[in-house]
Backbone as JSON Lines, residues from 0, in Angstrom:
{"i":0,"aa":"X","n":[0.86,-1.18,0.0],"ca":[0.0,0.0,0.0],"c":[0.9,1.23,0.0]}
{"i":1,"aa":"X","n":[0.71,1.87,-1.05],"ca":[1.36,3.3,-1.01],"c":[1.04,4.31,-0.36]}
{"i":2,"aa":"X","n":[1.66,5.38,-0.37],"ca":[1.56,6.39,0.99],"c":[0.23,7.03,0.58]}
{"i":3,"aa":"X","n":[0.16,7.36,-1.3],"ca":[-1.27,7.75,-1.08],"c":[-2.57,7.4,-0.78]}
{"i":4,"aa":"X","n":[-2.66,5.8,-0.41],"ca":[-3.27,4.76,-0.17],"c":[-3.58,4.77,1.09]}
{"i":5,"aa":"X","n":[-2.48,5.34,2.05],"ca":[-2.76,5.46,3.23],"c":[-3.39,6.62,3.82]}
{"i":6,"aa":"X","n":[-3.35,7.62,3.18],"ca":[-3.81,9.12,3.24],"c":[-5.05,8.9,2.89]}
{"i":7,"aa":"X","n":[-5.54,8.41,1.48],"ca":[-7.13,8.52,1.35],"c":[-7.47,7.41,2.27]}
{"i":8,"aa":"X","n":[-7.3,6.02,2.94],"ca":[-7.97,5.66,3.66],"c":[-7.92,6.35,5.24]}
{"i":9,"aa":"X","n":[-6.55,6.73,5.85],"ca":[-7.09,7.55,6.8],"c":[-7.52,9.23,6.7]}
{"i":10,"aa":"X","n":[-8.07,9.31,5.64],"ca":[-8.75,10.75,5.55],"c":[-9.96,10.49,5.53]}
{"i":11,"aa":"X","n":[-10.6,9.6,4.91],"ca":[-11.89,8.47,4.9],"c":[-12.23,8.35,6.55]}
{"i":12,"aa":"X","n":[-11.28,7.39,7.45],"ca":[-11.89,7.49,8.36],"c":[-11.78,8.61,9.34]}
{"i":13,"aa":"X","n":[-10.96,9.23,9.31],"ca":[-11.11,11.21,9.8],"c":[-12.29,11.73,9.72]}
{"i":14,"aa":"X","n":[-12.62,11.78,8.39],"ca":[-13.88,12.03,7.87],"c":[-15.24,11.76,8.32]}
{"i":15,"aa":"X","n":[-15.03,10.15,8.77],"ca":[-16.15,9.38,8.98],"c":[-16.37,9.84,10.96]}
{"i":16,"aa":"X","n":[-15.29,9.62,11.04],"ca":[-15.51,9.73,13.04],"c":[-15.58,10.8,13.24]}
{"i":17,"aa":"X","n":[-14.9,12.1,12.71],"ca":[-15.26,13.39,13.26],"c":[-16.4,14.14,12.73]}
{"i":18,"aa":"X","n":[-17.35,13.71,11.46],"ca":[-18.2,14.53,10.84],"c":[-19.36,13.91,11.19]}
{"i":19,"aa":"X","n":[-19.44,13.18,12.03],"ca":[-20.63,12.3,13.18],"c":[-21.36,13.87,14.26]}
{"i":20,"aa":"X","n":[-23.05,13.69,13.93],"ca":[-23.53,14.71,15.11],"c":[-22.57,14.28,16.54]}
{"i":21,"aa":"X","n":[-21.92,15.45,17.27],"ca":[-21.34,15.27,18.21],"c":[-19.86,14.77,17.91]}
{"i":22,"aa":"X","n":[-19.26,14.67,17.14],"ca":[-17.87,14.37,16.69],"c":[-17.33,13.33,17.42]}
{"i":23,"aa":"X","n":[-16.29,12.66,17.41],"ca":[-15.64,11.83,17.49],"c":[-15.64,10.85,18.85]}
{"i":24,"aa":"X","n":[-16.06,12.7,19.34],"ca":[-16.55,12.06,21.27],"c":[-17.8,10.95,21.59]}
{"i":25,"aa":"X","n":[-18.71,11.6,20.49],"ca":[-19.66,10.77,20.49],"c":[-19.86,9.42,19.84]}
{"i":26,"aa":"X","n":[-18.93,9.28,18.42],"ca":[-18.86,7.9,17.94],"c":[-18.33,7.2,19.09]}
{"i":27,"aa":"X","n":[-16.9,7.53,19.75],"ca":[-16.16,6.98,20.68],"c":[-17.15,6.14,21.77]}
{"i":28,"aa":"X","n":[-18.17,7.05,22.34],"ca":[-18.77,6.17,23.32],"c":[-19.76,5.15,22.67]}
{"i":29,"aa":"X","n":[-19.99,5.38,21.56],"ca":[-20.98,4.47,20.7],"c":[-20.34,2.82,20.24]}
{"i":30,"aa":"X","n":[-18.91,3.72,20.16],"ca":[-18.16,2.36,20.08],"c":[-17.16,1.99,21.31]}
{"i":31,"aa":"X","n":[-17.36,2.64,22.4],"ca":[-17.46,2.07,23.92],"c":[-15.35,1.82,23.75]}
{"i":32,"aa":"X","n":[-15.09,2.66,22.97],"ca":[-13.51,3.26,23.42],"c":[-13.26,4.52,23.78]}
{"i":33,"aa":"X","n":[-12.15,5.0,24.25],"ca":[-12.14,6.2,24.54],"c":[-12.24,7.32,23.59]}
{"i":34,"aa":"X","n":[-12.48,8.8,23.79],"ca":[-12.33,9.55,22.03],"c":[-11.07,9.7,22.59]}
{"i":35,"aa":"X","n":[-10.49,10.16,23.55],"ca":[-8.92,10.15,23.18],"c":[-8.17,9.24,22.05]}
{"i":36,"aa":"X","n":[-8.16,7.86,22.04],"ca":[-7.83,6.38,21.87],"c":[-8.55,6.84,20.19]}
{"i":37,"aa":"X","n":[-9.44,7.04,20.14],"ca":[-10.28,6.99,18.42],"c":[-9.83,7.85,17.92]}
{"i":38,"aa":"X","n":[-9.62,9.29,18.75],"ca":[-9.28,10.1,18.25],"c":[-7.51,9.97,17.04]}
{"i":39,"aa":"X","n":[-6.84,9.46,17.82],"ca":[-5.47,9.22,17.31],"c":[-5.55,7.87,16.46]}
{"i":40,"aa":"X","n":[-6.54,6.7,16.53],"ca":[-6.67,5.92,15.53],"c":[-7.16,6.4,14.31]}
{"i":41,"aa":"X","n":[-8.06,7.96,14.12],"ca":[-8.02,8.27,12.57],"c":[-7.57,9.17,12.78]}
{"i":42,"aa":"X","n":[-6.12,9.38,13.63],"ca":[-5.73,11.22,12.83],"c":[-4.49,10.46,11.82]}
{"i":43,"aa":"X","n":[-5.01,11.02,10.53],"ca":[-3.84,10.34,9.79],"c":[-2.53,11.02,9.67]}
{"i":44,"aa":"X","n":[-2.24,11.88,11.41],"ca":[-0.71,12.05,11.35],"c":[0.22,11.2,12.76]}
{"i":45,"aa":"X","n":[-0.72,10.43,13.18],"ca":[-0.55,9.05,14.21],"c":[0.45,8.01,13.85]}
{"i":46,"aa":"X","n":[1.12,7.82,14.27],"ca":[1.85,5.9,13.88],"c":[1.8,5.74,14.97]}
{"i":47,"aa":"X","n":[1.17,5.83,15.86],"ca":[1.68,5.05,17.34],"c":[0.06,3.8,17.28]}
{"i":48,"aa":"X","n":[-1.15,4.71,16.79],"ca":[-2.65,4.1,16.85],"c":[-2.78,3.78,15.7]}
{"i":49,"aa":"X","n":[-3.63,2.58,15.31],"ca":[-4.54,1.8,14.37],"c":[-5.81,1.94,13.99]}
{"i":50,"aa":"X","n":[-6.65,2.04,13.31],"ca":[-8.05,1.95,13.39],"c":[-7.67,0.12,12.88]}
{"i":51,"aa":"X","n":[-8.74,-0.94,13.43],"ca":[-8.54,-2.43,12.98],"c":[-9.72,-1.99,12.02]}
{"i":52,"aa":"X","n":[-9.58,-3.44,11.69],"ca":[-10.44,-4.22,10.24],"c":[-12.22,-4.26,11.11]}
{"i":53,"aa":"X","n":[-11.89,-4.2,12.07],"ca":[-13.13,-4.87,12.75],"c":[-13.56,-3.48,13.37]}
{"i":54,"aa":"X","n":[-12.93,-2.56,13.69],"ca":[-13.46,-0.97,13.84],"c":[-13.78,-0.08,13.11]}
{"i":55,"aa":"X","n":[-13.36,-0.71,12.1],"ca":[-13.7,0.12,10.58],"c":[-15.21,0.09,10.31]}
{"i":56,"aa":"X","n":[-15.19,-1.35,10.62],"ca":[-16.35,-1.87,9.95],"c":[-17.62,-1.64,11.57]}
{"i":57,"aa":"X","n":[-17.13,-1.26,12.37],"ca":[-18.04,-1.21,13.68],"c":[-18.22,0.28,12.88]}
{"i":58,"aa":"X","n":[-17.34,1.33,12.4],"ca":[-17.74,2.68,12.93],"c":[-18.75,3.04,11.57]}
{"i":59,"aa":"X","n":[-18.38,2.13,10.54],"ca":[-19.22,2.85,9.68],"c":[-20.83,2.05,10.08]}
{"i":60,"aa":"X","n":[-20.76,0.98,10.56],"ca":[-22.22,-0.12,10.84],"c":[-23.1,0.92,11.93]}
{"i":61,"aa":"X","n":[-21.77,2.08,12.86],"ca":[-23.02,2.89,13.33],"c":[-23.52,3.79,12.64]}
{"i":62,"aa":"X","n":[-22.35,4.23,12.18],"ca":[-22.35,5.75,11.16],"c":[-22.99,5.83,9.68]}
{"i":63,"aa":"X","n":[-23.08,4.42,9.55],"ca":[-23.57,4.44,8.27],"c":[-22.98,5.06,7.06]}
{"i":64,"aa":"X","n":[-21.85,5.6,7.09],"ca":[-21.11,6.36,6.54],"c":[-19.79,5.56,6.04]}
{"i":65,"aa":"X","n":[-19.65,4.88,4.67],"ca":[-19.15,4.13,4.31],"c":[-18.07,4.78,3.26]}
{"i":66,"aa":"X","n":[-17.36,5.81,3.69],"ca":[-16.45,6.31,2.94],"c":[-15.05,5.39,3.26]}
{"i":67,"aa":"X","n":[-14.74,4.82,3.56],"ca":[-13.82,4.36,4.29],"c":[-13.48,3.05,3.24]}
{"i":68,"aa":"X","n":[-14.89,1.89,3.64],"ca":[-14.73,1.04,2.75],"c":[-14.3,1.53,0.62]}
{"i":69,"aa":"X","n":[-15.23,2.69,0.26],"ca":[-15.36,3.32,-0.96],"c":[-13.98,3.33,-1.49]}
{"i":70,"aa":"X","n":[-13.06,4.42,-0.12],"ca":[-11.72,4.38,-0.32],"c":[-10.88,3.39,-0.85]}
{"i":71,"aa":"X","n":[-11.31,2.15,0.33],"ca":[-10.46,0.83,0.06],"c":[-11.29,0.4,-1.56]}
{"i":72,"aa":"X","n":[-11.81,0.13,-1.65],"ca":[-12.11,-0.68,-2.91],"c":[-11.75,0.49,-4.27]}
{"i":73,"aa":"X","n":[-11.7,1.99,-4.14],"ca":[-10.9,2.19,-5.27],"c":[-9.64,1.88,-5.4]}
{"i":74,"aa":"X","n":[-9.14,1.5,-4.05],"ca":[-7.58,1.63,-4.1],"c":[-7.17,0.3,-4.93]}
{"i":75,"aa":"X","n":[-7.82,-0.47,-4.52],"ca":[-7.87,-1.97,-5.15],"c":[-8.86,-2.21,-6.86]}
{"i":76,"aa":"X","n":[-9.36,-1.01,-7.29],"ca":[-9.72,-0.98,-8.51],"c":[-11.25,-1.88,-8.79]}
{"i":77,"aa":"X","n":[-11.37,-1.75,-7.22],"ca":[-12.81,-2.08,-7.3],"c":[-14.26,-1.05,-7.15]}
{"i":78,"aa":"X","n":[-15.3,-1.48,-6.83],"ca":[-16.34,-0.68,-6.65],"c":[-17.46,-1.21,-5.77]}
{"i":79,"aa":"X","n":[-18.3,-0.82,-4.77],"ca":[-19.25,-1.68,-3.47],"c":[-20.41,-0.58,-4.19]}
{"i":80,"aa":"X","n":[-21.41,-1.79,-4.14],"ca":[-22.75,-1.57,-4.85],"c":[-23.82,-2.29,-3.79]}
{"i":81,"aa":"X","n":[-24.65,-1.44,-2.78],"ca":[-25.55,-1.6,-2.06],"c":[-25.79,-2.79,-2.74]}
{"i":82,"aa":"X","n":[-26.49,-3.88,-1.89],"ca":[-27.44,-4.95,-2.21],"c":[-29.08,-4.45,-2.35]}
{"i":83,"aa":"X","n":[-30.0,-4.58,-3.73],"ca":[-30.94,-3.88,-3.8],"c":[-31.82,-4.72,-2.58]}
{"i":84,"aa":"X","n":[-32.78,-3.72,-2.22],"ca":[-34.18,-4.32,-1.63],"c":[-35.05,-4.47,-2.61]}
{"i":85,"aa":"X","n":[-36.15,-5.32,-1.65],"ca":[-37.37,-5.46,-2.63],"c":[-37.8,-4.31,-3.0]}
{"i":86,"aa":"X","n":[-38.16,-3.27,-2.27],"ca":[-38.34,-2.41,-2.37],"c":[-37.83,-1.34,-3.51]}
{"i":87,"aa":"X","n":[-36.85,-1.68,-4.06],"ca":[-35.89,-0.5,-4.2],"c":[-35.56,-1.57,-5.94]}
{"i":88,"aa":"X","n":[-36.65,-2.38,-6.43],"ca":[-36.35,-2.51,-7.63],"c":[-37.56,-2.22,-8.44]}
{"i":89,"aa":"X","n":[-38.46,-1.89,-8.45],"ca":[-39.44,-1.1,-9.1],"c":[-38.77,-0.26,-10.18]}
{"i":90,"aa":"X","n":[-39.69,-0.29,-11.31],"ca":[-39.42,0.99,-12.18],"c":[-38.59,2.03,-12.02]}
{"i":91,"aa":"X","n":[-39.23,2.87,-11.07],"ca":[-39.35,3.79,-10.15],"c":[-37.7,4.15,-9.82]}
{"i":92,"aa":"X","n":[-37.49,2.82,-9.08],"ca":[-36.22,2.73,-8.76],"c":[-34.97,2.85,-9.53]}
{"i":93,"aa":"X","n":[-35.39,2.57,-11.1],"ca":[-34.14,1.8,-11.75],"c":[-34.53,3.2,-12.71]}
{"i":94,"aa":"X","n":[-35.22,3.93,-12.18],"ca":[-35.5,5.25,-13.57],"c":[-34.6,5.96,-12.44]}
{"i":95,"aa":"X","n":[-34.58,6.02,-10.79],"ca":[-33.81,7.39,-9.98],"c":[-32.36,6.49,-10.53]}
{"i":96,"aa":"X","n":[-31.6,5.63,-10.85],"ca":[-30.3,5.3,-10.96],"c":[-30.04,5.52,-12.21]}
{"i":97,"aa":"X","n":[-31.01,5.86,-12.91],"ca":[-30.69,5.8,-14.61],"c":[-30.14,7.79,-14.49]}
{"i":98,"aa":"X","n":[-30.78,8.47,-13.84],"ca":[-31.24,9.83,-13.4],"c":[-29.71,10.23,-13.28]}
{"i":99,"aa":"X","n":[-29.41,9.34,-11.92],"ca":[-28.35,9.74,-11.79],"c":[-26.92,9.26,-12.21]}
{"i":100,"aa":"X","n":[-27.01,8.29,-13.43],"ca":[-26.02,8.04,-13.97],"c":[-26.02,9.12,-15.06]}
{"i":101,"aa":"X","n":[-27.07,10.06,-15.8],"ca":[-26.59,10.9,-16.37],"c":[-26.05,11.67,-16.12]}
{"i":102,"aa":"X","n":[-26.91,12.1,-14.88],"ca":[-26.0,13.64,-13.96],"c":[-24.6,13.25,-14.15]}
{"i":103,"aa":"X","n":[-24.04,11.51,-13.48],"ca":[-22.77,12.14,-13.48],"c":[-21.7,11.64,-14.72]}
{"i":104,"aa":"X","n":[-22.2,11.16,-15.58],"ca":[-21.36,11.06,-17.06],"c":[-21.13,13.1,-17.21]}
{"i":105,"aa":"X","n":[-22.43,14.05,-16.91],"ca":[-21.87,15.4,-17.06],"c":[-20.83,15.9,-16.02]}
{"i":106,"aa":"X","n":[-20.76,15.42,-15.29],"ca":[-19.89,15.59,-13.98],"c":[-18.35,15.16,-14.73]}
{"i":107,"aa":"X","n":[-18.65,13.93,-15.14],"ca":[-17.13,13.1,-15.5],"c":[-16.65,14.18,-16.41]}
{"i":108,"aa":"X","n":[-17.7,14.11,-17.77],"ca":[-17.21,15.05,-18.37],"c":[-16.51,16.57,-18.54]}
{"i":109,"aa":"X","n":[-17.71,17.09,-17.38],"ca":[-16.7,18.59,-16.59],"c":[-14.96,18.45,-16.04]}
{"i":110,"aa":"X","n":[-15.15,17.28,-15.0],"ca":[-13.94,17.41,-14.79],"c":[-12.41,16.51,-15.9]}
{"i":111,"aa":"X","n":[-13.03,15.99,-16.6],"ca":[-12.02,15.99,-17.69],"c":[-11.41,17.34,-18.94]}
{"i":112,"aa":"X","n":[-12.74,18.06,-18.43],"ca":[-12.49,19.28,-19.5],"c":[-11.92,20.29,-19.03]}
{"i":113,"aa":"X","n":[-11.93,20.47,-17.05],"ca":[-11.47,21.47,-16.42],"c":[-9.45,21.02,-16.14]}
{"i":114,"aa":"X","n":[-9.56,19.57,-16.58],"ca":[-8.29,18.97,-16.02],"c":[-7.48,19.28,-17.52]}
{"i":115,"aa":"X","n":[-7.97,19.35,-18.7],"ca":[-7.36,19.48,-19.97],"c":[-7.43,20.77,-20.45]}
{"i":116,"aa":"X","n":[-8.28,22.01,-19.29],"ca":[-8.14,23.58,-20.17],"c":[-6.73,24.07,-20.24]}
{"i":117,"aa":"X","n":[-5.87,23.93,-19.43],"ca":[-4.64,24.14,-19.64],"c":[-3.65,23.78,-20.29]}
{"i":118,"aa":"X","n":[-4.07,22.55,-20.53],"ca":[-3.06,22.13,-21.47],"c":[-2.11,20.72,-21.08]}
{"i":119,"aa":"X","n":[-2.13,20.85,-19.45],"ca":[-1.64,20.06,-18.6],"c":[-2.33,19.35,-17.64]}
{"i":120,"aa":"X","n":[-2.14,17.94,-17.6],"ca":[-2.94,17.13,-16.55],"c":[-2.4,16.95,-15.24]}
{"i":121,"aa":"X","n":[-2.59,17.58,-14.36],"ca":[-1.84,17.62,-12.67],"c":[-2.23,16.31,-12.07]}
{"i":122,"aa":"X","n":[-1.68,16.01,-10.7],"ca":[-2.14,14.81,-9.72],"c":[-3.65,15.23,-9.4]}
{"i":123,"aa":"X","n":[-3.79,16.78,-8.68],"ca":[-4.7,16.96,-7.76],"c":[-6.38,17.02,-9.29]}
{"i":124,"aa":"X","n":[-6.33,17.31,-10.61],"ca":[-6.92,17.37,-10.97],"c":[-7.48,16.06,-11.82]}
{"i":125,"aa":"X","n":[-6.47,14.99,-11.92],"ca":[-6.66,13.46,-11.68],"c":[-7.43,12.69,-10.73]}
{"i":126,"aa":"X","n":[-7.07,13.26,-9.53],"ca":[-7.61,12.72,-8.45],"c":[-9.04,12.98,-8.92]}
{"i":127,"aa":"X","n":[-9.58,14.57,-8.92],"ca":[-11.2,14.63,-9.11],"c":[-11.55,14.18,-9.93]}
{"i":128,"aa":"X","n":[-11.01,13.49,-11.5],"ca":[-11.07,12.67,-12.08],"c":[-11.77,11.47,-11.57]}
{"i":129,"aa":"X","n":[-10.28,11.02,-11.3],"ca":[-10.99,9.69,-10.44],"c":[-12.06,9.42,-9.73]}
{"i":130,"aa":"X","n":[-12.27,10.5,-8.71],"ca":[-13.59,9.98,-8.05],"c":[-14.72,10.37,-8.81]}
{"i":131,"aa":"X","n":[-14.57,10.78,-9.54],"ca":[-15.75,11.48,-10.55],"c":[-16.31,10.04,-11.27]}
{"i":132,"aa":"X","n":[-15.1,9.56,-11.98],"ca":[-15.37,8.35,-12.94],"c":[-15.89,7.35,-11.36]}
{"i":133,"aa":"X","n":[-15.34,7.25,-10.28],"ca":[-15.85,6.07,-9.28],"c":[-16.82,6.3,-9.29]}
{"i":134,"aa":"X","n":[-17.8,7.37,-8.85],"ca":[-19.21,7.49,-8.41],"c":[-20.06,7.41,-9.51]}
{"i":135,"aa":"X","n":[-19.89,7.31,-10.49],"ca":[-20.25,7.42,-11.85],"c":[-20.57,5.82,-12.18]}
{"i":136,"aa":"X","n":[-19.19,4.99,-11.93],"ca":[-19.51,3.22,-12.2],"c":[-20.06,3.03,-11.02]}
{"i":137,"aa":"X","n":[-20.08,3.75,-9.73],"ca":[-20.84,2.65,-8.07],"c":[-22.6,2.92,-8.76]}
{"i":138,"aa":"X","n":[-22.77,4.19,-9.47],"ca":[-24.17,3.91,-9.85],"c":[-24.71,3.13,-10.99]}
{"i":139,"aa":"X","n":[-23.71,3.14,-12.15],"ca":[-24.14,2.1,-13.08],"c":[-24.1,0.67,-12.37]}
{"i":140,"aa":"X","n":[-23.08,0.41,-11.62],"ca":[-23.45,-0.88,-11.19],"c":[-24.68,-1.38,-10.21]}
{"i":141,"aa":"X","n":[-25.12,0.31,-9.3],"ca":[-26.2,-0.5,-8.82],"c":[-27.41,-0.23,-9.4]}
{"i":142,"aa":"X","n":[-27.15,0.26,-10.78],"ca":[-28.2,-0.02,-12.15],"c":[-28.28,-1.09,-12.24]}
{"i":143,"aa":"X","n":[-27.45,-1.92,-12.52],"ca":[-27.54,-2.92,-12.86],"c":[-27.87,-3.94,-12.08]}
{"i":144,"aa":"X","n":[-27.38,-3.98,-11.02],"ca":[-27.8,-4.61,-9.48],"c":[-29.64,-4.8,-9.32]}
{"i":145,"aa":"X","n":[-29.9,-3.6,-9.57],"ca":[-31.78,-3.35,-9.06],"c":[-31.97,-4.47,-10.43]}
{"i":146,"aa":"X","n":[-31.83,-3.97,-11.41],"ca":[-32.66,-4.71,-13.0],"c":[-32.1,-6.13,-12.41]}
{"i":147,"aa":"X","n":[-31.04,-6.4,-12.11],"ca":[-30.57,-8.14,-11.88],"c":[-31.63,-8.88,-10.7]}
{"i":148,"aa":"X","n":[-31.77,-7.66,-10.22],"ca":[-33.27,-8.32,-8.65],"c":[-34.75,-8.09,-9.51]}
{"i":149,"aa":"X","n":[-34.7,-7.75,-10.88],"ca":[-35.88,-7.47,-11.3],"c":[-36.42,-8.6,-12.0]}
{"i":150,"aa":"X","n":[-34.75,-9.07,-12.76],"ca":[-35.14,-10.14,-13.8],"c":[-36.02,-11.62,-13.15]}
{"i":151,"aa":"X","n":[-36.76,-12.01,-13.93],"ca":[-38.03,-12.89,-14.11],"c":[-37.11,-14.27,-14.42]}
């Protein structure tokens, strides 16, 4: 894992524990460690603390806030696609994912055009690249996901 690998996943969980109603203090007692102790497991300028595999997955199961995992699976060139509900494969459903796979093909497209007005392609304007194109395939795939719970 490269250093930038380590930065977007502990900025992910920075993100995730301190932007909680009540900040970090409050995930902390939710997850029944100290916020001192949590606090330094996502400051990603720590080596002494860890966030584990199994706290990761406790803080987003309260928080619901799954930036963390998102992180890891781009890093690995993957993508996490909700499991549809019954609920949530209707028409209805598969017309709001269609909705928003256009929005963001214009999104992708903006930031490829703002990353090429100069002439030159930077890291930091790659990066918005990147997540541009990620959020772009996490919804085609859970296009595809709902129609796969639809098929007969």
């Amino acid at each position: 894992m490269n250093r930038t690998t380590r930065t977007a996943l502990a900025d992910a969980a920075y993100r995730t524990a301190h932007g909680q109603p009540g900040g970090c203090e409050a995930l902390a007692a939710r997850m029944r460690v100290s916020a001192g102790v949590l606090r330094k497991k996502v400051d990603p300028n720590c080596d002494t603390n860890h966030l584990t595999l199994a706290e990761s997955a406790q803080m987003m199961g309260l928080t619901g806030d799954l930036q963390v995992l998102h992180a890891l699976a781009e890093e690995l060139g993957q993508v996490c696609v909700p499991m549809p509900s019954e609920a949530g494969t209707c028409d209805m459903a598969v017309l709001e994912i269609v909705a928003k796979v256009w929005c963001g093909h214009g999104d992708v497209g903006q930031a490829v055009y703002d990353t090429l007005a100069d002439g030159r392609v930077e890291a930091h304007e790659l990066k918005r690249v990147r997540e541009t194109v990620y959020a772009v395939t996490r919804n085609l795939m859970a296009m595809l996901s709902r129609l796969e719970a639809m098929a007969e």
